[in-house]
XYZ file of C-alpha atoms in Angstrom:
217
model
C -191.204 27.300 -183.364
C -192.824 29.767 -181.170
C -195.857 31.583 -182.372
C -197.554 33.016 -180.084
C -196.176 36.694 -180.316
C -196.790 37.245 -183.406
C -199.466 36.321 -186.138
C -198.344 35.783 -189.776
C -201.414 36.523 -192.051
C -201.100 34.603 -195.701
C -203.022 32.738 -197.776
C -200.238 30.531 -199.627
C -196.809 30.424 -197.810
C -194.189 27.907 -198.212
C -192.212 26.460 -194.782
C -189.185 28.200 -196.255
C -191.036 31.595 -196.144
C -192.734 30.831 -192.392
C -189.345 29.708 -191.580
C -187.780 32.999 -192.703
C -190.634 35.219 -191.254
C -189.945 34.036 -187.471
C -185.987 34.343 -187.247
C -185.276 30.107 -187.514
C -181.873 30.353 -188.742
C -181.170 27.060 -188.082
C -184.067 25.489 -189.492
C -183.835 27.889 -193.094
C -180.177 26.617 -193.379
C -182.169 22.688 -192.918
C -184.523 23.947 -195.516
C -182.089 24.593 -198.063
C -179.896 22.155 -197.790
C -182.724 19.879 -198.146
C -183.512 21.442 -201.387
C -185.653 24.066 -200.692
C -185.832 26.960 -203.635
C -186.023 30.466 -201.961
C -187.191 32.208 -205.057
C -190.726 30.660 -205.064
C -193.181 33.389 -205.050
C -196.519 32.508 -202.704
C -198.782 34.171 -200.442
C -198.117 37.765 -199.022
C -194.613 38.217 -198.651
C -193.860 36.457 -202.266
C -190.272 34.739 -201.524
C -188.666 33.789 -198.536
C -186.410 37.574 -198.577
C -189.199 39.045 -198.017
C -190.618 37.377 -195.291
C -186.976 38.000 -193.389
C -187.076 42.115 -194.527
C -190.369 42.392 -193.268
C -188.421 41.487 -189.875
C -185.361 42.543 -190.130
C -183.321 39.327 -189.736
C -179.885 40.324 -191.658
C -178.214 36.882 -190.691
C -181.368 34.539 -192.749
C -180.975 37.203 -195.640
C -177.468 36.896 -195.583
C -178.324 32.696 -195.832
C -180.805 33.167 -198.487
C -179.140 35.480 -200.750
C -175.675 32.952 -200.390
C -177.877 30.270 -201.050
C -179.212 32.147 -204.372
C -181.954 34.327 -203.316
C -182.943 36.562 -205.940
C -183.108 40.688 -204.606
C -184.784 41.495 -207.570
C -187.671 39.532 -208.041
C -190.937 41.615 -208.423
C -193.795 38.607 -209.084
C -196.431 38.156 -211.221
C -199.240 40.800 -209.636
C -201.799 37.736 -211.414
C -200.100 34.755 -210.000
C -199.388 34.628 -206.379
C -199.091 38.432 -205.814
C -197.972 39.456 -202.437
C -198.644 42.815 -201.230
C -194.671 43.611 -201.317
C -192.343 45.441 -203.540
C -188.812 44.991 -205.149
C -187.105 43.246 -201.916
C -184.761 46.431 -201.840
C -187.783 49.022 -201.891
C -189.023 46.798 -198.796
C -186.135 47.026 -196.465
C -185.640 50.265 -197.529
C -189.612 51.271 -195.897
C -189.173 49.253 -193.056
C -185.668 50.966 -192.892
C -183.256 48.460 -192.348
C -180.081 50.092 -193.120
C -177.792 47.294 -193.115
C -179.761 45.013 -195.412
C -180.140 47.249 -197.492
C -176.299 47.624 -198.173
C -176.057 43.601 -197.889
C -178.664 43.784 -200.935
C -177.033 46.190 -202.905
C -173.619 44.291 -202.284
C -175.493 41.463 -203.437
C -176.799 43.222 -206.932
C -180.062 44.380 -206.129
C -181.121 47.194 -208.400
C -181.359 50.440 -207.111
C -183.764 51.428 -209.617
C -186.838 49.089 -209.403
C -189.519 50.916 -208.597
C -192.773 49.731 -205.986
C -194.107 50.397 -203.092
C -195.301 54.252 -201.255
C -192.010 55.952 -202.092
C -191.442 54.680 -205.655
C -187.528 54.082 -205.706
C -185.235 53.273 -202.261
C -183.344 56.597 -203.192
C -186.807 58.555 -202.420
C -187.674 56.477 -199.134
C -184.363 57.232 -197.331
C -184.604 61.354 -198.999
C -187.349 61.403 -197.354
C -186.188 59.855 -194.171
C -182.940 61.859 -194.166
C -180.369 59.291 -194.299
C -177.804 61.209 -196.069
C -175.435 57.828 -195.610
C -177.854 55.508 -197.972
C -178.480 58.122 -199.508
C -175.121 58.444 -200.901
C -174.483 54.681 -201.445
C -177.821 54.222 -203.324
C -176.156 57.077 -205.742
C -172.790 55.004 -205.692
C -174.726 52.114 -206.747
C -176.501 54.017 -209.859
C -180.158 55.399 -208.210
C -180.965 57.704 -210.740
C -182.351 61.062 -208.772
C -184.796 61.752 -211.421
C -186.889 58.844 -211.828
C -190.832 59.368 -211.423
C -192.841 57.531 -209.082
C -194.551 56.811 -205.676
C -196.247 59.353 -203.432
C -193.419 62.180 -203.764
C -192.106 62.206 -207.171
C -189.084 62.367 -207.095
C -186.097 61.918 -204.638
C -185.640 65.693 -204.547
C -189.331 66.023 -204.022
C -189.388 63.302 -200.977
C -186.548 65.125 -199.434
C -188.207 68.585 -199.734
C -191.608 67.391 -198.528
C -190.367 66.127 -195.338
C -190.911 68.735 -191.911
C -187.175 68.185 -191.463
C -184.931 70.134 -193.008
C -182.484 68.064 -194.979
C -180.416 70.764 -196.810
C -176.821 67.928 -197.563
C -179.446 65.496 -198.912
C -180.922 68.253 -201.022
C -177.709 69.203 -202.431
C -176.553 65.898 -202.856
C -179.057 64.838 -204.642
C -178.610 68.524 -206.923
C -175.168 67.472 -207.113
C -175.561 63.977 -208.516
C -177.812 65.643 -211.142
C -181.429 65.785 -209.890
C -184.173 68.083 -212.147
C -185.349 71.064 -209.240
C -188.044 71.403 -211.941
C -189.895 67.985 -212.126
C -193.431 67.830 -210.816
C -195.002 65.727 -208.780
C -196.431 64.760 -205.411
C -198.463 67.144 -202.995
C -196.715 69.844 -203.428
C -195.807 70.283 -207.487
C -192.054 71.039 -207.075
C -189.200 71.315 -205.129
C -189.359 74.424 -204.447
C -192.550 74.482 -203.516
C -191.780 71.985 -201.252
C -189.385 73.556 -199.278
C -191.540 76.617 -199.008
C -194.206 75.427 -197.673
C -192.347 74.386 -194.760
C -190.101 77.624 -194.707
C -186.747 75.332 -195.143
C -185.118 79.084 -196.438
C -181.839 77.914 -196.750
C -183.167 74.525 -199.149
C -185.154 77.337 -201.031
C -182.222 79.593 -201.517
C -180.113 75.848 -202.748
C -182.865 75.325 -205.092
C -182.832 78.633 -207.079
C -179.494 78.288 -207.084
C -179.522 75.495 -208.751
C -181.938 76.824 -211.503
C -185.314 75.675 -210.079
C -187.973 77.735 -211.599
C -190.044 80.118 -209.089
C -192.976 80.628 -211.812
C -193.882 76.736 -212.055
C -197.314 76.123 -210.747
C -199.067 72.733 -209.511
C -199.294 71.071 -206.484
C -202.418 69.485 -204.654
């Protein structure tokens, strides 16, 4: 196994987990069929998923998650933390597209919340990836929940220099409060002021949002 390219930093790892990390299909399909339990949580990427949605590799997480890798495992934050989220919320801020859809095939929850944008429905608003986007709704994100550096997912999409009016009215669509505060930039609304998105601002009063709320950073 070749390391020189890359350094993985942990305290606590198991060979599963190193295994995962550098791409060794071959030698995580020996693991397991040795015995090896992917859902042991150790060191900084917690479980053996992680270690493969840190880097991307769809075909190990594909292995793992036959071989009864759990998407949903948090950890204890006191026992063997790891600095990593919900194994959805990962992938979705490293923005792996397809594993994300392989995890929420798989049962992942759409709805566990870690990491800087709370929810996976709030990373990929913010992004502007109006095709997750929509599956994460299919799936049962709920648009409203509270959490991570925006909010909400109406408040990540609004915050963003882009201007993503379909997400924005998706998101309306499927139910989302305009009215909810939170993040930098107290609402919505405010939001999509601040960086003169006139058509998203014109959506949002539409849509009820409330042009006398104040807050904000």
């Amino acid at each position: 196994m070749k390391t020189e390219s890359k350094k993985l930093e942990h305290d606590c790892v198991t060979t599963l987990q190193v295994a995962s990390y550098y791409g060794c299909k071959d030698f995580v399909q020996r693991l397991l069929e040795k015995g090896a339990k992917p859902n042991i949580q150790s060191g900084t990427y917690r479980t053996a998923l992680w270690a493969v949605l840190h880097e991307g590799h769809k075909g190990i997480a594909e292995l793992l998650l036959e071989k009864g890798a759990s998407p949903n495992i948090q950890g204890s934050p006191n026992v063997q933390g790891g600095q990593y989220g919900a194994a959805l919320q990962t992938a979705s801020e490293m923005g792996h597209k397809e594993i994300v859809t392989l995890l929420l095939d798989k049962g992942a929850d759409p709805n566990i919340q870690s990491g800087e944008y709370g929810t996976p429905l709030q990373a990929f608003s913010y992004r502007g990836d109006k095709e997750i986007v929509e599956l994460l709704l299919e799936k049962g994100a709920d648009p409203n929940i509270q959490g991570g550096e925006y909010g909400t997912a109406l408040l990540a999409a609004t915050a963003s220099f882009r201007e993503h009016k379909e997400i924005v009215k998706l998101l309306l669509d499927k139910g989302a409060d305009p009215n909810i505060q939170g993040g930098q930039y107290g609402t919505a609304l405010q939001a999509a002021s601040h960086w003169g998105h006139k058509e998203i601002v014109e959506l949002l009063l539409d849509k009820g949002a409330d042009p006398n709320i104040q807050g904000g950073e």
